[in-house]
Amino acid sequence: MTLLQSERELRQAFRAGQREALRRVYVHYFDAVLAVFAHGFGILGPPPRHVQGLSDPGQRMDGVQEVFVRAFEERARLAYDGVRPYKPYLLRIAKNLRIDQLRASGRQERDLAVVFDEQVHEVQPSEGAPEDELHFRTLHAATRVFIEQLDAESQRFVALRFVEELSQAEVAERMGVTRRRARTLETQVQEGLARFLKKRGLP
Amino acid sequence: MEDPELARLLSGRNRPSVLEKEAAFEQVMARMPGHPRRWLQGMWLTAAAAAAVVALVWLNAPKPSSEFGELASRGAAATAQASFELVCGVRGGAERCVRGDKLGFVVHASAGRFFAAFARRPDGTLLWYWPALTGKSIPASTLAVLDASSDSVLLDAAHLPGRYTVFGVFSTRPLARQEIERALGPDLRGRTGIDVVERMLVVEAP
């Protein structure tokens, strides 16, 4: 069961175009859609093909945005019945968009086309160069130390907001605090981490 | 260090964080036709609050929400290019079409574009969906919800199992079938003023 299949209320809100529902869907599927533009995808044959990803992060984001603009149009939302998994539909838009781009640029033979059973490369944990990844790991190790030193409330906030990627409103509801308190926690945690890293000479 | 970087570190993942996704989400919403912009929502809230204080009356005005409302900015950026997606009817939740299913078209095109569609069967036969035999291509904006039977195509007995290419033809004026065939030529490629978008369709036996 995927997000929209399992949560009836969310599905109804999504079909109605309610902002929070669209946000949840966007955040939930963002990585999968980005992976199509970042890493490309394979198409089962015959003959099997690989469609290249985009190297420019800006172009990747443009692709992601275009997919969600199309998927969030009213007619597209209403066309989703909630029975089938939503992710393949989103990824199909992404793959078709990528193929349309390649065709328009003349860099791809014409018979390339997506069918419904293609394989998509999963998003990789890191998209950066090796040195960037090393830098991130160094900073993240320090960040873990910082998080361990936080009080229980702040630790829970970090888990809900940054790891589970809930909205501020959802986090506030889950924690039983006001929205303002959630905003304050977000600011405090980020500022605290910036100070913590700076103190240790980590840029 | 910028907030997005801090957020990535807090998430433990070196990829777009929830803050970056939310910022990008706002951009998507700004492109949605009829969606109120954030600053407009803020102005509306401020105005409503001020009016409430001054007049001490209850304002029955709708609060800005994600619903399409009176404050919606009309005609926000249209999609960059004409396109369409196929949606198969539900048979066992599969993503393939089964003969007897309805085939829906979700069309993305700016106002003033006209849409025609046909499929090329594996044996090369063309199966026309729009326009009708004596009609002309239809305004793209009037299409296409799967459940609306008038906008869906029944994959009838002519749809033998196999791989099809479905052609969506976008033009700036209504065209009859013969005009479309003439314009596309034997290779079925787009010409000036006509955009052709192709989608693959797999039809299976029931």
Short mmCIF file of C-alpha atoms in Angstrom, two decimals:
data_model
loop_
_atom_site.label_atom_id
_atom_site.label_comp_id
_atom_site.label_asym_id
_atom_site.label_seq_id
_atom_site.Cartn_x
_atom_site.Cartn_y
_atom_site.Cartn_z
CA MET A 1 0.00 0.00 0.00
CA THR A 2 1.41 3.35 -0.95
CA LEU A 3 0.71 6.72 0.59
CA LEU A 4 -2.39 7.66 -1.39
CA GLN A 5 -3.76 4.14 -1.41
CA SER A 6 -3.57 3.66 2.32
CA GLU A 7 -4.85 7.02 3.52
CA ARG A 8 -8.36 7.69 2.33
CA GLU A 9 -8.62 11.16 3.83
CA LEU A 10 -5.35 12.17 2.28
CA ARG A 11 -6.51 10.85 -1.08
CA GLN A 12 -9.70 12.88 -0.90
CA ALA A 13 -7.80 15.99 0.13
CA PHE A 14 -5.33 15.38 -2.68
CA ARG A 15 -8.08 15.07 -5.25
CA ALA A 16 -9.61 18.28 -3.90
CA GLY A 17 -6.27 20.03 -4.34
CA GLN A 18 -5.76 20.88 -0.69
CA ARG A 19 -2.36 22.37 -0.10
CA GLU A 20 -1.20 20.20 2.78
CA ALA A 21 -2.15 17.03 0.94
CA LEU A 22 -0.25 18.15 -2.14
CA ARG A 23 2.73 18.98 0.05
CA ARG A 24 2.74 15.53 1.58
CA VAL A 25 2.59 13.86 -1.80
CA TYR A 26 5.31 16.15 -3.14
CA VAL A 27 7.72 15.51 -0.28
CA HIS A 28 6.96 11.80 -0.24
CA TYR A 29 7.67 11.20 -3.93
CA PHE A 30 10.28 13.90 -4.54
CA ASP A 31 13.29 11.60 -4.24
CA ALA A 32 11.88 9.01 -6.61
CA VAL A 33 11.09 11.61 -9.26
CA LEU A 34 14.46 13.28 -8.82
CA ALA A 35 16.15 9.92 -9.33
CA VAL A 36 14.70 9.69 -12.82
CA PHE A 37 16.33 12.96 -13.80
CA ALA A 38 19.53 12.40 -11.82
CA HIS A 39 20.34 8.81 -12.68
CA GLY A 40 18.29 8.08 -15.76
CA PHE A 41 16.44 4.84 -16.13
CA GLY A 42 16.41 1.63 -18.04
CA ILE A 43 13.83 0.38 -20.46
CA LEU A 44 13.28 -3.29 -20.94
CA GLY A 45 13.77 -4.37 -24.51
CA PRO A 46 13.83 -5.47 -26.99
CA PRO A 47 16.39 -4.00 -27.14
CA PRO A 48 17.06 -2.87 -23.57
CA ARG A 49 17.96 0.79 -23.31
CA HIS A 50 19.36 3.21 -20.82
CA VAL A 51 18.21 6.81 -20.79
CA GLN A 52 20.88 9.06 -19.35
CA GLY A 53 20.24 11.30 -16.38
CA LEU A 54 21.01 14.99 -16.27
CA SER A 55 24.25 16.25 -14.75
CA ASP A 56 23.05 19.80 -14.09
CA PRO A 57 21.25 19.99 -10.71
CA GLY A 58 19.20 22.94 -11.96
CA GLN A 59 17.94 20.99 -14.95
CA ARG A 60 17.09 18.08 -12.70
CA MET A 61 15.01 20.33 -10.50
CA ASP A 62 13.29 21.83 -13.53
CA GLY A 63 12.29 18.32 -14.52
CA VAL A 64 11.00 17.48 -11.07
CA GLN A 65 8.98 20.68 -10.95
CA GLU A 66 7.46 20.05 -14.35
CA VAL A 67 6.39 16.54 -13.33
CA PHE A 68 4.60 17.76 -10.24
CA VAL A 69 2.98 20.68 -12.04
CA ARG A 70 1.49 18.17 -14.46
CA ALA A 71 0.56 15.67 -11.78
CA PHE A 72 -1.10 18.29 -9.61
CA GLU A 73 -3.29 19.73 -12.34
CA GLU A 74 -6.91 19.22 -11.46
CA ARG A 75 -7.66 16.80 -14.25
CA ALA A 76 -4.61 14.71 -13.43
CA ARG A 77 -5.56 14.56 -9.76
CA LEU A 78 -9.07 13.54 -10.59
CA ALA A 79 -7.82 10.90 -12.98
CA TYR A 80 -6.14 9.10 -10.10
CA ASP A 81 -8.56 6.56 -8.68
CA GLY A 82 -6.64 5.60 -5.56
CA VAL A 83 -6.67 1.93 -6.50
CA ARG A 84 -3.42 1.74 -8.36
CA PRO A 85 -0.10 2.75 -6.85
CA TYR A 86 0.56 6.41 -7.52
CA LYS A 87 4.33 6.24 -7.85
CA PRO A 88 4.40 4.43 -11.21
CA TYR A 89 2.08 7.06 -12.62
CA LEU A 90 4.35 9.87 -11.42
CA LEU A 91 7.45 8.13 -12.69
CA ARG A 92 5.81 7.53 -16.04
CA ILE A 93 5.27 11.28 -16.38
CA ALA A 94 8.90 11.84 -15.44
CA LYS A 95 10.24 9.29 -17.90
CA ASN A 96 8.03 10.48 -20.71
CA LEU A 97 9.11 14.05 -20.03
CA ARG A 98 12.77 13.02 -20.16
CA ILE A 99 12.24 11.16 -23.40
CA ASP A 100 10.34 14.09 -24.88
CA GLN A 101 13.30 16.32 -23.96
CA LEU A 102 15.76 14.00 -25.64
CA ARG A 103 13.65 13.74 -28.74
CA ALA A 104 13.24 17.50 -28.92
CA SER A 105 17.00 17.93 -28.65
CA GLY A 106 17.52 15.41 -31.42
CA ARG A 107 19.86 13.34 -29.27
CA GLN A 108 17.69 10.28 -29.13
CA GLU A 109 16.39 7.96 -31.75
CA ARG A 110 12.71 8.18 -32.28
CA ASP A 111 11.63 4.70 -31.34
CA LEU A 112 12.58 5.19 -27.73
CA ALA A 113 9.42 5.09 -25.71
CA VAL A 114 8.41 4.14 -22.24
CA VAL A 115 6.21 1.19 -21.57
CA PHE A 116 4.68 0.33 -18.28
CA ASP A 117 7.18 -2.20 -17.01
CA GLU A 118 10.48 -0.39 -17.17
CA GLN A 119 13.05 -0.43 -14.40
CA VAL A 120 13.98 2.75 -12.62
CA HIS A 121 17.24 3.18 -10.83
CA GLU A 122 16.73 3.84 -7.17
CA VAL A 123 17.96 7.14 -5.79
CA GLN A 124 21.50 6.95 -4.54
CA PRO A 125 22.38 8.04 -1.00
CA SER A 126 24.71 10.65 -2.36
CA GLU A 127 24.73 12.61 -5.57
CA GLY A 128 27.91 14.53 -4.95
CA ALA A 129 31.52 14.03 -5.87
CA PRO A 130 33.58 11.77 -3.55
CA GLU A 131 35.27 14.73 -1.87
CA ASP A 132 31.88 16.32 -1.23
CA GLU A 133 30.65 13.08 0.23
CA LEU A 134 33.65 12.88 2.55
CA HIS A 135 33.03 16.45 3.66
CA PHE A 136 29.39 15.63 4.33
CA ARG A 137 30.26 12.53 6.33
CA THR A 138 32.68 14.54 8.46
CA LEU A 139 30.06 17.16 9.19
CA HIS A 140 27.39 14.57 9.77
CA ALA A 141 29.50 12.75 12.34
CA ALA A 142 29.74 16.01 14.26
CA THR A 143 26.02 16.59 13.78
CA ARG A 144 25.24 13.26 15.42
CA VAL A 145 27.23 14.33 18.45
CA PHE A 146 25.26 17.59 18.49
CA ILE A 147 21.92 15.75 18.30
CA GLU A 148 22.88 13.43 21.15
CA GLN A 149 23.44 16.47 23.33
CA LEU A 150 19.99 17.92 22.63
CA ASP A 151 17.13 17.55 25.08
CA ALA A 152 14.43 14.96 24.38
CA GLU A 153 12.01 17.47 22.87
CA SER A 154 14.55 18.80 20.41
CA GLN A 155 15.69 15.31 19.49
CA ARG A 156 12.11 14.32 18.75
CA PHE A 157 11.70 17.46 16.69
CA VAL A 158 14.77 16.62 14.60
CA ALA A 159 13.46 13.11 13.99
CA LEU A 160 10.00 14.23 12.92
CA ARG A 161 10.90 17.34 10.98
CA PHE A 162 14.19 16.48 9.30
CA VAL A 163 14.24 12.69 9.16
CA GLU A 164 10.55 11.92 8.65
CA GLU A 165 10.11 15.21 6.74
CA LEU A 166 6.80 16.16 8.28
CA SER A 167 5.57 19.72 7.94
CA GLN A 168 5.85 22.09 10.88
CA ALA A 169 2.12 21.76 11.45
CA GLU A 170 2.28 17.96 11.49
CA VAL A 171 5.25 18.02 13.82
CA ALA A 172 3.45 20.37 16.19
CA GLU A 173 0.42 18.08 16.20
CA ARG A 174 2.48 14.95 16.81
CA MET A 175 4.43 16.58 19.63
CA GLY A 176 1.42 18.27 21.17
CA VAL A 177 2.95 21.71 20.94
CA THR A 178 1.92 24.90 19.21
CA ARG A 179 2.98 25.73 15.69
CA ARG A 180 4.95 28.63 17.08
CA ARG A 181 6.84 26.28 19.39
CA ALA A 182 7.66 24.07 16.42
CA ARG A 183 9.00 27.06 14.52
CA THR A 184 11.08 28.06 17.53
CA LEU A 185 12.50 24.57 17.85
CA GLU A 186 13.43 24.56 14.18
CA THR A 187 15.29 27.84 14.52
CA GLN A 188 16.98 26.80 17.74
CA VAL A 189 18.13 23.47 16.39
CA GLN A 190 19.58 24.94 13.22
CA GLU A 191 21.26 27.85 14.94
CA GLY A 192 22.59 25.52 17.60
CA LEU A 193 24.06 23.20 15.01
CA ALA A 194 25.67 26.10 13.14
CA ARG A 195 27.31 27.30 16.37
CA PHE A 196 28.35 23.77 17.29
CA LEU A 197 30.08 23.20 13.96
CA LYS A 198 31.69 26.62 13.94
CA LYS A 199 33.11 26.07 17.42
CA ARG A 200 34.79 22.92 16.14
CA GLY A 201 36.22 24.69 13.14
CA LEU A 202 33.91 22.92 10.73
CA PRO A 203 32.73 25.29 7.98
CA MET B 1 26.44 27.54 6.58
CA GLU B 2 23.04 27.83 4.90
CA ASP B 3 19.85 26.39 6.36
CA PRO B 4 19.46 23.77 3.60
CA GLU B 5 22.92 22.38 4.39
CA LEU B 6 22.14 22.26 8.08
CA ALA B 7 18.88 20.53 7.31
CA ARG B 8 20.68 17.92 5.22
CA LEU B 9 23.05 17.26 8.08
CA LEU B 10 20.17 16.95 10.53
CA SER B 11 18.42 14.50 8.21
CA GLY B 12 21.59 12.46 7.77
CA ARG B 13 21.11 12.40 4.00
CA ASN B 14 23.19 14.33 1.51
CA ARG B 15 20.30 15.10 -0.80
CA PRO B 16 17.53 17.69 -0.82
CA SER B 17 16.19 18.17 2.67
CA VAL B 18 12.65 18.82 3.75
CA LEU B 19 13.37 22.55 3.70
CA GLU B 20 14.57 22.41 0.10
CA LYS B 21 11.61 20.29 -0.89
CA GLU B 22 9.20 22.70 0.73
CA ALA B 23 10.82 25.63 -1.05
CA ALA B 24 10.55 23.76 -4.34
CA PHE B 25 6.95 22.82 -3.54
CA GLU B 26 6.11 26.51 -3.21
CA GLN B 27 7.42 27.03 -6.72
CA VAL B 28 5.20 24.25 -8.01
CA MET B 29 2.19 25.76 -6.29
CA ALA B 30 3.02 29.15 -7.78
CA ARG B 31 2.79 27.55 -11.22
CA MET B 32 -0.56 25.92 -10.57
CA PRO B 33 -3.32 27.66 -12.49
CA GLY B 34 -5.71 29.37 -10.16
CA HIS B 35 -3.62 28.94 -7.04
CA PRO B 36 -3.29 31.90 -4.69
CA ARG B 37 0.24 33.10 -4.23
CA ARG B 38 1.77 33.08 -0.80
CA TRP B 39 2.19 36.85 -0.59
CA LEU B 40 -1.39 37.29 -1.73
CA GLN B 41 -2.53 34.96 1.01
CA GLY B 42 -0.59 37.02 3.54
CA MET B 43 -2.12 40.27 2.29
CA TRP B 44 -5.58 38.77 2.48
CA LEU B 45 -5.05 37.63 6.05
CA THR B 46 -3.75 41.04 7.05
CA ALA B 47 -6.62 42.85 5.39
CA ALA B 48 -9.18 40.53 6.92
CA ALA B 49 -7.69 40.93 10.39
CA ALA B 50 -7.59 44.72 10.09
CA ALA B 51 -11.16 44.85 8.88
CA ALA B 52 -12.23 42.69 11.79
CA VAL B 53 -10.63 45.00 14.31
CA VAL B 54 -11.97 48.20 12.79
CA ALA B 55 -15.47 47.16 11.99
CA LEU B 56 -15.89 44.65 14.79
CA VAL B 57 -17.94 42.55 12.52
CA TRP B 58 -17.47 39.05 11.54
CA LEU B 59 -16.19 38.73 8.08
CA ASN B 60 -17.59 35.88 6.22
CA ALA B 61 -14.82 35.93 3.74
CA PRO B 62 -13.10 32.66 2.93
CA LYS B 63 -9.69 32.31 4.40
CA PRO B 64 -6.98 31.61 1.91
CA SER B 65 -6.55 27.96 1.51
CA SER B 66 -5.22 25.56 -0.97
CA GLU B 67 -8.58 25.38 -2.64
CA PHE B 68 -9.00 27.33 -5.83
CA GLY B 69 -10.72 30.49 -4.75
CA GLU B 70 -11.66 34.03 -5.61
CA LEU B 71 -8.14 35.28 -5.04
CA ALA B 72 -6.72 32.82 -7.47
CA SER B 73 -4.40 34.29 -10.04
CA ARG B 74 -5.76 33.21 -13.35
CA GLY B 75 -3.69 31.91 -16.17
CA ALA B 76 -0.53 31.19 -14.27
CA ALA B 77 2.28 29.73 -16.23
CA ALA B 78 1.09 27.00 -18.49
CA THR B 79 3.01 23.84 -18.93
CA ALA B 80 6.15 24.31 -20.94
CA GLN B 81 5.12 22.00 -23.73
CA ALA B 82 2.11 20.09 -24.93
CA SER B 83 2.04 16.57 -23.66
CA PHE B 84 -0.24 13.80 -22.53
CA GLU B 85 -0.24 10.70 -20.39
CA LEU B 86 -2.26 7.54 -20.73
CA VAL B 87 -4.25 6.11 -17.86
CA CYS B 88 -5.53 2.57 -18.10
CA GLY B 89 -8.70 1.32 -16.58
CA VAL B 90 -8.47 -0.70 -13.46
CA ARG B 91 -8.17 -4.42 -13.94
CA GLY B 92 -6.46 -6.04 -11.02
CA GLY B 93 -4.46 -2.92 -10.30
CA ALA B 94 -1.99 -3.69 -13.06
CA GLU B 95 -0.27 -0.95 -14.98
CA ARG B 96 -0.96 -2.55 -18.30
CA CYS B 97 -4.10 -2.16 -20.32
CA VAL B 98 -6.40 -5.06 -20.93
CA ARG B 99 -8.70 -5.22 -23.92
CA GLY B 100 -12.06 -3.99 -22.70
CA ASP B 101 -10.47 -1.36 -20.44
CA LYS B 102 -11.10 2.30 -20.87
CA LEU B 103 -8.07 4.30 -21.84
CA GLY B 104 -7.95 7.77 -20.39
CA PHE B 105 -5.93 10.68 -21.70
CA VAL B 106 -4.54 13.27 -19.32
CA VAL B 107 -3.60 16.12 -21.59
CA HIS B 108 -1.29 18.99 -20.67
CA ALA B 109 -1.50 21.86 -23.11
CA SER B 110 -1.94 25.59 -23.06
CA ALA B 111 -5.18 27.20 -24.13
CA GLY B 112 -5.72 27.41 -27.86
CA ARG B 113 -4.24 24.02 -28.65
CA PHE B 114 -6.25 21.28 -30.33
CA PHE B 115 -5.74 17.61 -29.74
CA ALA B 116 -6.08 14.52 -31.87
CA ALA B 117 -5.03 11.00 -31.03
CA PHE B 118 -4.62 7.69 -32.74
CA ALA B 119 -2.77 4.46 -32.09
CA ARG B 120 -0.60 2.41 -34.39
CA ARG B 121 -1.25 -1.25 -33.91
CA PRO B 122 1.67 -3.72 -34.09
CA ASP B 123 0.59 -4.63 -37.63
CA GLY B 124 0.75 -0.96 -38.67
CA THR B 125 -2.99 -0.31 -38.71
CA LEU B 126 -3.99 3.11 -37.39
CA LEU B 127 -6.83 3.21 -34.87
CA TRP B 128 -8.27 6.71 -34.54
CA TYR B 129 -9.57 8.03 -31.22
CA TRP B 130 -10.05 11.72 -31.97
CA PRO B 131 -11.33 13.30 -34.11
CA ALA B 132 -14.35 11.31 -35.23
CA LEU B 133 -14.43 10.23 -38.86
CA THR B 134 -16.10 13.44 -40.00
CA GLY B 135 -15.06 15.70 -37.14
CA LYS B 136 -12.06 17.80 -36.27
CA SER B 137 -9.55 17.73 -33.46
CA ILE B 138 -10.88 19.01 -30.17
CA PRO B 139 -9.74 21.73 -27.78
CA ALA B 140 -7.10 20.15 -25.57
CA SER B 141 -8.46 21.91 -22.52
CA THR B 142 -11.70 19.93 -22.67
CA LEU B 143 -10.00 16.58 -22.15
CA ALA B 144 -9.60 14.19 -20.11
CA VAL B 145 -10.65 12.43 -17.00
CA LEU B 146 -10.61 8.69 -16.93
CA ASP B 147 -14.01 8.34 -15.38
CA ALA B 148 -15.68 10.61 -17.89
CA SER B 149 -16.78 8.12 -20.46
CA SER B 150 -16.97 10.71 -23.21
CA ASP B 151 -13.28 11.46 -22.78
CA SER B 152 -12.15 7.89 -22.56
CA VAL B 153 -11.48 5.39 -25.26
CA LEU B 154 -12.73 1.86 -25.01
CA LEU B 155 -10.05 -0.61 -25.96
CA ASP B 156 -12.39 -2.60 -28.14
CA ALA B 157 -11.97 -5.75 -30.19
CA ALA B 158 -9.81 -3.90 -32.69
CA HIS B 159 -7.17 -3.62 -29.99
CA LEU B 160 -5.37 -6.90 -30.43
CA PRO B 161 -2.82 -7.76 -27.76
CA GLY B 162 0.57 -6.19 -28.36
CA ARG B 163 2.59 -3.02 -28.18
CA TYR B 164 1.02 0.10 -29.59
CA THR B 165 2.35 3.56 -30.19
CA VAL B 166 -0.23 6.18 -29.32
CA PHE B 167 0.23 9.48 -31.12
CA GLY B 168 -1.06 12.72 -29.63
CA VAL B 169 -1.24 15.49 -32.20
CA PHE B 170 -1.33 19.07 -30.98
CA SER B 171 -2.20 21.82 -33.41
CA THR B 172 -3.13 25.47 -33.26
CA ARG B 173 -6.36 24.95 -35.22
CA PRO B 174 -8.89 22.13 -35.46
CA LEU B 175 -7.86 19.54 -38.02
CA ALA B 176 -9.68 16.68 -39.71
CA ARG B 177 -8.13 13.23 -39.92
CA GLN B 178 -7.11 13.68 -43.51
CA GLU B 179 -5.43 16.99 -42.75
CA ILE B 180 -3.52 15.40 -39.91
CA GLU B 181 -2.39 12.44 -41.98
CA ARG B 182 -1.32 14.76 -44.76
CA ALA B 183 0.55 17.03 -42.36
CA LEU B 184 2.35 14.20 -40.60
CA GLY B 185 3.30 12.30 -43.70
CA PRO B 186 4.14 8.62 -43.82
CA ASP B 187 6.71 8.88 -41.02
CA LEU B 188 4.11 10.40 -38.68
CA ARG B 189 6.45 13.15 -37.56
CA GLY B 190 5.47 16.61 -36.40
CA ARG B 191 5.64 19.55 -38.76
CA THR B 192 5.60 23.29 -38.28
CA GLY B 193 2.63 24.22 -36.15
CA ILE B 194 1.97 20.60 -35.23
CA ASP B 195 3.53 18.81 -32.30
CA VAL B 196 3.42 15.04 -32.12
CA VAL B 197 3.90 13.30 -28.78
CA GLU B 198 4.25 9.52 -28.66
CA ARG B 199 3.40 7.13 -25.87
CA MET B 200 3.73 3.40 -25.73
CA LEU B 201 0.76 1.28 -24.82
CA VAL B 202 0.72 -2.39 -24.03
CA VAL B 203 -2.61 -4.13 -24.55
CA GLU B 204 -3.12 -7.58 -23.13
CA ALA B 205 -5.84 -10.11 -23.69
CA PRO B 206 -8.47 -10.20 -20.95
#
